Tab-separated table of C-alpha atoms in Angstrom:
chain	number	residue	atom	x	y	z
A	666	MET	CA	150.489	106.669	163.403
A	667	ASP	CA	148.176	109.479	162.501
A	668	LYS	CA	147.774	111.144	166.052
A	669	LEU	CA	144.449	113.285	165.064
A	670	HIS	CA	142.787	110.148	163.358
A	671	ALA	CA	143.827	108.381	166.966
A	672	MET	CA	142.329	111.218	168.865
A	673	ARG	CA	139.205	111.027	166.797
A	674	VAL	CA	139.107	107.141	167.142
A	675	PHE	CA	139.583	106.891	170.952
A	676	VAL	CA	137.514	109.381	171.246
A	677	ARG	CA	134.721	107.427	169.834
A	678	VAL	CA	135.022	104.595	170.716
A	679	VAL	CA	134.582	106.443	174.194
A	680	GLU	CA	131.736	108.080	173.834
A	681	ALA	CA	129.691	104.795	172.134
A	682	ASN	CA	131.503	102.551	175.052
A	683	SER	CA	132.152	100.408	171.967
A	684	PHE	CA	134.696	99.854	169.641
A	685	SER	CA	131.503	98.004	167.405
A	686	LYS	CA	129.946	101.147	167.512
A	687	ALA	CA	132.427	103.509	166.831
A	688	ALA	CA	133.330	101.388	163.881
A	689	ASP	CA	130.321	101.515	162.619
A	690	THR	CA	129.438	105.547	162.802
A	691	LEU	CA	132.894	106.196	161.606
A	692	GLY	CA	132.881	103.903	158.309
A	693	LEU	CA	135.864	101.327	159.717
A	694	PRO	CA	136.238	97.973	160.135
A	695	ARG	CA	136.321	97.050	163.925
A	696	ALA	CA	139.845	95.249	163.319
A	697	SER	CA	141.237	98.683	162.226
A	698	VAL	CA	139.787	100.505	165.228
A	699	THR	CA	141.436	97.839	167.657
A	700	THR	CA	144.313	98.298	166.040
A	701	THR	CA	144.916	102.010	166.242
A	702	ILE	CA	143.906	102.069	170.025
A	703	GLN	CA	146.667	99.186	170.529
A	704	ASN	CA	149.303	101.509	168.472
A	705	LEU	CA	148.205	104.580	170.629
A	706	GLU	CA	148.693	102.899	173.791
A	707	ALA	CA	151.910	101.907	172.746
A	708	SER	CA	152.959	105.476	172.007
A	709	LEU	CA	152.008	107.500	174.946
A	710	GLY	CA	153.252	104.355	177.062
A	711	VAL	CA	149.991	104.034	178.613
A	712	ARG	CA	146.483	102.163	178.615
A	713	LEU	CA	143.926	104.483	177.995
A	714	LEU	CA	141.430	101.938	178.165
A	715	GLN	CA	140.411	98.678	180.722
A	716	ARG	CA	138.841	95.938	178.488
A	717	THR	CA	136.166	93.106	179.839
A	718	THR	CA	133.880	91.169	177.921
A	719	ARG	CA	130.885	93.165	178.865
A	720	LYS	CA	132.142	96.625	179.144
A	721	LEU	CA	134.992	99.288	178.705
A	722	SER	CA	135.787	101.732	180.932
A	723	LEU	CA	138.303	104.544	181.251
A	724	THR	CA	141.920	104.560	183.182
A	725	LEU	CA	142.829	107.649	184.429
A	726	ASP	CA	145.360	108.637	182.297
A	727	GLY	CA	142.822	107.483	179.549
A	728	ALA	CA	140.377	110.517	181.347
A	729	ALA	CA	143.105	112.887	181.046
A	730	TYR	CA	144.208	112.003	177.893
A	731	LEU	CA	140.198	112.360	176.284
A	732	GLU	CA	139.688	115.342	178.498
A	733	GLY	CA	142.918	116.592	176.052
A	734	ALA	CA	141.903	114.771	172.873
A	735	THR	CA	138.169	115.915	173.145
A	736	ARG	CA	139.727	119.805	173.389
A	737	ILE	CA	141.645	119.540	170.797
A	738	LEU	CA	139.892	117.992	168.218
A	739	SER	CA	136.833	120.823	169.044
A	740	GLU	CA	139.385	123.506	168.109
A	741	ILE	CA	140.642	121.931	165.151
A	742	ASP	CA	136.896	121.376	163.975
A	743	GLU	CA	136.063	124.813	164.559
A	744	ILE	CA	139.004	126.060	163.156
A	745	GLU	CA	138.564	123.633	159.517
A	746	SER	CA	134.447	124.291	159.471
A	747	THR	CA	135.569	128.461	159.472
A	748	PHE	CA	137.268	128.026	156.127
A	749	THR	CA	135.121	124.878	154.681
A	750	SER	CA	132.221	126.493	155.300
A	751	ALA	CA	133.057	129.699	153.465
A	752	ARG	CA	134.707	128.107	150.323
A	753	LYS	CA	133.005	124.633	149.978
A	754	THR	CA	130.009	123.347	149.577
A	755	PRO	CA	128.874	120.950	152.919
A	756	ARG	CA	129.724	117.078	152.166
A	757	GLY	CA	129.664	113.798	154.192
A	758	ARG	CA	127.492	111.820	155.869
A	759	LEU	CA	124.839	113.383	157.647
A	760	ARG	CA	122.607	111.323	160.701
A	761	VAL	CA	119.278	112.937	161.924
A	762	ASP	CA	116.614	111.129	163.978
A	763	MET	CA	113.311	112.581	163.979
A	764	PRO	CA	110.090	111.423	165.180
A	765	GLY	CA	107.873	108.897	162.488
A	766	SER	CA	105.454	111.588	161.734
A	767	ILE	CA	107.557	114.550	161.342
A	768	GLY	CA	109.565	112.584	158.967
A	769	ARG	CA	107.144	111.014	157.074
A	770	LEU	CA	104.652	114.187	156.321
A	771	VAL	CA	107.060	117.206	156.929
A	772	ILE	CA	110.582	116.125	156.039
A	773	ILE	CA	110.797	113.365	153.343
A	774	PRO	CA	108.187	115.245	150.817
A	775	SER	CA	110.237	118.278	150.883
A	776	ILE	CA	113.708	116.328	151.098
A	777	HIS	CA	114.447	116.776	147.804
A	778	GLU	CA	114.731	120.487	147.879
A	779	PHE	CA	117.776	119.571	150.741
A	780	HIS	CA	119.015	117.674	148.175
A	781	ALA	CA	119.034	119.748	145.277
A	782	LYS	CA	120.703	122.307	147.477
A	783	TYR	CA	123.274	120.140	149.248
A	784	PRO	CA	123.567	117.799	146.841
A	785	ASP	CA	127.045	116.089	148.592
A	786	ILE	CA	125.664	115.050	151.911
A	787	ASP	CA	124.401	112.071	152.285
A	788	LEU	CA	121.385	112.510	154.809
A	789	MET	CA	120.487	109.687	156.537
A	790	LEU	CA	117.302	109.556	158.470
A	791	GLY	CA	116.075	107.856	160.980
A	792	LEU	CA	112.747	107.713	162.036
A	793	GLY	CA	110.554	106.723	165.376
A	794	ASP	CA	109.767	107.973	168.705
A	795	ARG	CA	113.072	105.871	170.762
A	796	PRO	CA	114.699	108.681	172.917
A	797	ILE	CA	118.110	108.669	171.029
A	798	ASP	CA	121.529	109.293	172.585
A	799	LEU	CA	122.934	111.609	170.408
A	800	ILE	CA	127.065	110.995	171.316
A	801	GLN	CA	126.928	107.265	171.651
A	802	GLU	CA	124.542	106.710	168.635
A	803	GLY	CA	126.893	108.905	166.527
A	804	VAL	CA	123.306	110.738	165.814
A	805	ASP	CA	124.508	114.289	163.844
A	806	CYS	CA	121.009	115.978	165.034
A	807	VAL	CA	118.027	115.557	166.374
A	808	ILE	CA	114.455	116.863	165.672
A	809	ARG	CA	112.954	116.551	169.226
A	810	VAL	CA	109.156	117.712	170.191
A	811	GLY	CA	108.517	119.290	173.867
A	812	GLU	CA	110.823	120.694	176.454
A	813	LEU	CA	114.567	119.839	176.870
A	814	SER	CA	116.501	118.932	179.717
A	815	ASP	CA	119.622	117.866	179.007
A	816	SER	CA	121.368	121.153	179.161
A	817	THR	CA	124.698	118.870	177.648
A	818	LEU	CA	123.220	119.372	174.421
A	819	VAL	CA	122.702	122.774	171.816
A	820	ALA	CA	119.269	123.638	170.958
A	821	ARG	CA	117.308	125.588	168.428
A	822	ARG	CA	113.884	126.333	168.163
A	823	ILE	CA	112.253	125.708	164.509
A	824	GLY	CA	108.477	124.981	165.634
A	825	ALA	CA	105.529	124.585	167.933
A	826	MET	CA	102.594	122.098	167.764
A	827	GLN	CA	98.853	122.898	168.715
A	828	GLN	CA	97.218	120.031	170.199
A	829	VAL	CA	93.548	118.486	168.843
A	830	THR	CA	91.423	117.032	171.175
A	831	CYS	CA	89.429	114.565	169.160
A	832	ALA	CA	87.352	111.456	168.501
A	833	SER	CA	85.677	109.237	165.880
A	834	PRO	CA	81.428	109.976	165.069
A	835	ALA	CA	80.980	106.667	165.885
A	836	TYR	CA	82.894	106.860	169.605
A	837	LEU	CA	80.854	110.050	170.018
A	838	ALA	CA	77.815	108.583	168.950
A	839	GLU	CA	78.186	105.489	171.386
A	840	HIS	CA	79.296	107.593	174.630
A	841	GLY	CA	78.234	110.578	173.809
A	842	GLU	CA	80.319	114.128	173.555
A	843	PRO	CA	82.181	115.481	176.333
A	844	ARG	CA	81.277	119.398	176.962
A	845	THR	CA	83.149	119.764	180.682
A	846	LEU	CA	86.462	118.003	182.265
A	847	GLU	CA	84.598	116.828	184.947
A	848	ASP	CA	82.245	114.324	181.831
A	849	LEU	CA	85.786	112.973	180.345
A	850	GLU	CA	85.086	110.326	183.797
A	851	ARG	CA	82.736	108.693	181.950
A	852	HIS	CA	84.872	108.361	178.882
A	853	VAL	CA	87.871	106.203	177.391
A	854	ALA	CA	91.112	107.008	175.195
A	855	VAL	CA	93.174	105.415	173.140
A	856	ASN	CA	96.239	105.557	175.007
A	857	TYR	CA	99.604	106.194	174.301
A	858	PHE	CA	102.980	104.403	175.920
A	859	GLY	CA	106.642	106.174	176.205
A	860	SER	CA	108.907	103.876	174.859
A	861	ARG	CA	111.388	104.894	177.411
A	862	THR	CA	109.098	104.175	180.936
A	863	GLY	CA	106.535	101.841	179.645
A	864	ARG	CA	103.623	104.898	181.018
A	865	ASN	CA	100.591	106.364	179.423
A	866	PHE	CA	100.624	110.104	178.686
A	867	GLU	CA	98.295	112.033	180.532
A	868	LEU	CA	95.758	114.572	178.442
A	869	CYS	CA	96.955	118.039	178.347
A	870	PHE	CA	94.494	120.721	178.794
A	871	GLN	CA	94.724	124.744	179.124
A	872	ARG	CA	92.589	127.399	179.917
A	873	ASP	CA	92.927	131.326	180.766
A	874	GLY	CA	95.631	130.002	182.810
A	875	ARG	CA	94.841	127.126	184.360
A	876	GLU	CA	96.172	123.802	183.094
A	877	GLU	CA	95.068	120.521	183.399
A	878	GLU	CA	96.360	116.659	182.978
A	879	ILE	CA	93.981	114.202	183.315
A	880	ALA	CA	95.071	110.475	182.928
A	881	MET	CA	92.057	108.454	181.262
A	882	GLN	CA	91.081	104.708	181.148
A	883	GLY	CA	90.776	103.109	178.260
A	884	VAL	CA	90.515	99.355	176.173
A	885	VAL	CA	94.283	99.683	174.151
A	886	SER	CA	97.534	101.408	174.587
A	887	VAL	CA	99.868	101.814	171.987
A	888	ASN	CA	103.431	103.239	171.221
A	889	ASP	CA	103.114	103.219	167.428
A	890	ALA	CA	102.325	106.996	165.836
A	891	ASP	CA	99.986	105.392	163.137
A	892	ALA	CA	98.798	102.833	165.120
A	893	TYR	CA	97.444	106.005	167.647
A	894	VAL	CA	95.863	107.909	165.237
A	895	THR	CA	93.913	104.164	163.721
A	896	CYS	CA	93.159	103.528	166.847
A	897	GLY	CA	91.070	106.944	166.842
A	898	LEU	CA	89.893	106.591	163.861
A	899	GLU	CA	88.082	102.960	164.508
A	900	GLY	CA	86.181	104.607	167.144
A	901	LEU	CA	88.023	102.735	170.264
A	902	GLY	CA	88.620	106.336	172.576
A	903	LEU	CA	89.100	110.297	172.467
A	904	LEU	CA	93.214	110.767	171.835
A	905	GLN	CA	94.952	114.493	171.113
A	906	PRO	CA	97.256	114.338	168.385
A	907	GLY	CA	98.886	117.486	167.107
A	908	ARG	CA	96.155	119.266	164.536
A	909	PHE	CA	98.319	119.336	161.900
A	910	MET	CA	98.654	115.454	161.483
A	911	VAL	CA	94.691	114.885	161.839
A	912	LEU	CA	93.998	117.763	159.565
A	913	PRO	CA	93.013	115.890	156.646
A	914	HIS	CA	90.793	113.523	159.342
A	915	LEU	CA	89.221	116.549	160.842
A	916	ARG	CA	88.017	118.218	157.143
A	917	SER	CA	86.988	114.801	155.758
A	918	GLY	CA	84.930	114.323	159.269
A	919	ALA	CA	86.232	110.997	160.121
A	920	LEU	CA	87.492	112.722	163.453
A	921	ARG	CA	85.530	115.908	165.165
A	922	GLU	CA	87.270	118.096	167.617
A	923	ILE	CA	85.965	118.053	171.101
A	924	LEU	CA	86.133	120.353	174.086
A	925	ARG	CA	87.373	122.989	172.036
A	926	ASP	CA	87.845	125.140	175.283
A	927	TRP	CA	90.324	123.717	176.725
A	928	ARG	CA	92.999	123.252	174.144
A	929	PRO	CA	96.194	121.687	175.082
A	930	ALA	CA	98.977	124.372	175.352
A	931	ARG	CA	101.468	124.840	172.485
A	932	ILE	CA	104.606	122.397	172.284
A	933	PRO	CA	108.054	123.382	171.199
A	934	ILE	CA	110.159	121.330	168.322
A	935	SER	CA	113.165	122.226	168.572
A	936	ALA	CA	116.455	120.899	166.344
A	937	VAL	CA	119.078	119.429	169.211
A	938	TYR	CA	123.070	119.385	168.256
A	939	PRO	CA	125.854	117.967	170.516
A	940	HIS	CA	128.239	121.333	171.575
A	941	ASN	CA	131.226	119.836	169.745
A	942	ARG	CA	129.314	119.545	166.721
A	943	HIS	CA	127.642	123.109	166.642
A	944	LEU	CA	129.459	124.382	164.159
A	945	SER	CA	129.465	121.372	161.382
A	946	PRO	CA	128.832	122.804	158.312
A	947	LYS	CA	126.129	119.649	157.092
A	948	VAL	CA	124.347	120.188	160.685
A	949	ARG	CA	124.188	124.012	160.220
A	950	VAL	CA	123.031	123.868	156.444
A	951	PHE	CA	120.234	121.230	157.638
A	952	VAL	CA	118.977	123.194	160.284
A	953	ASP	CA	118.681	126.478	159.274
A	954	TRP	CA	116.721	124.073	155.911
A	955	VAL	CA	114.116	122.641	158.402
A	956	ALA	CA	113.813	125.763	160.605
A	957	GLU	CA	113.434	127.727	156.646
A	958	LEU	CA	110.707	124.570	155.848
A	959	PHE	CA	108.564	125.095	159.000
A	960	GLU	CA	108.506	128.511	158.821
A	961	ARG	CA	106.945	128.337	155.901
A	962	CYS	CA	103.593	126.430	157.670
A	963	PRO	CA	101.710	128.411	160.095
A	964	LEU	CA	100.502	124.807	162.190
A	965	LEU	CA	103.816	124.285	162.488
A	966	GLN	CA	104.750	127.379	164.001
A	967	GLY	CA	101.665	126.471	166.149
A	968	GLU	CA	98.734	128.504	164.716
A	969	ASP	CA	95.272	127.028	165.390
A	970	LEU	CA	93.884	127.687	161.166
A	971	PRO	CA	91.823	124.400	161.198
A	972	GLU	CA	90.721	124.610	157.521
A	973	ASP	CA	94.585	125.522	156.100
A	974	ALA	CA	96.679	121.880	155.192
A	975	CYS	CA	100.615	122.112	155.284
A	976	VAL	CA	100.326	118.552	154.700
A	977	GLU	CA	98.350	115.551	153.389
A	978	ARG	CA	98.646	112.825	155.932
A	979	ALA	CA	98.217	112.564	158.705
A	980	ALA	CA	100.532	110.100	162.178
A	981	PRO	CA	101.033	111.771	166.011
A	982	VAL	CA	104.583	111.949	167.648
A	983	GLU	CA	105.723	111.475	171.043
A	984	ARG	CA	106.819	114.091	173.012
A	985	GLU	CA	109.311	113.690	175.330
A	986	GLY	CA	109.860	116.585	178.357
A	987	ALA	CA	108.109	117.025	182.254
A	988	CYS	CA	104.533	116.231	180.964
A	989	GLU	CA	105.030	113.802	177.857
A	990	CYS	CA	102.150	114.207	176.389
A	991	VAL	CA	100.847	112.222	172.791
A	992	VAL	CA	101.202	114.896	170.076
């Protein structure tokens, strides 16, 4: 029996808390994963996992073995990556998750550049606003918008986003244009609710070091990026997306910026990955490439350039963090 392979399978089963999920992320048949764990337990002479129809749990021996196996595998990965990254082109499957708008507007239009540079990497791109558990779902890297709270992950800041408060001309013609934050009491917003919490995000404003968060009434709430902007274009209320996402609509006049004196704070954009994968050549080259891609565009560094476009379409993404604004 290949003990290192068995260790990797065991660790993945524990991380995924499922034989089936572990098999999917490892690219192995479920029966092979089950057999590997059974053979490992037989060779050690102890039971590592308690199995029921509903869940898996570690035995005391399993917890001790997990700690040692994780340490050994991390050290092996670190040693191997030191040599392979220097003499080999990164290769293999790389699973990355990101907000849909960043994927559609920034990453996918330039993905041919990454493929030309790293043809042996098979990219799996997940697009959406759903929170991702990197370990359990076998994701190598995610791009997140907002302040990060999970200290078990490694994060590299790759950019920043400046929001813009705006509305359609039709909405403003019917309801008037708000000039102060107090005027917002007479207005409605297109609300965006979080996939995780189900609650609407507040509009966020900042001026002279003062920050205000305002919960808005609305006739519709959505949790889809494109739907959010579409509702704003249809005159259903105020909205607060990232400027680079709606820049074409601002330039065409389909949306108008309001409350220019109360602009939201810039929001960080980060590439995030698990500690045990921080030396992976695949992850390293992808994060380096994404950081370079963002550096090309001032709007993706949080600069407020209303007339200079980096992208040609528009849609919002969901922000993670304590002040979960729509961005």
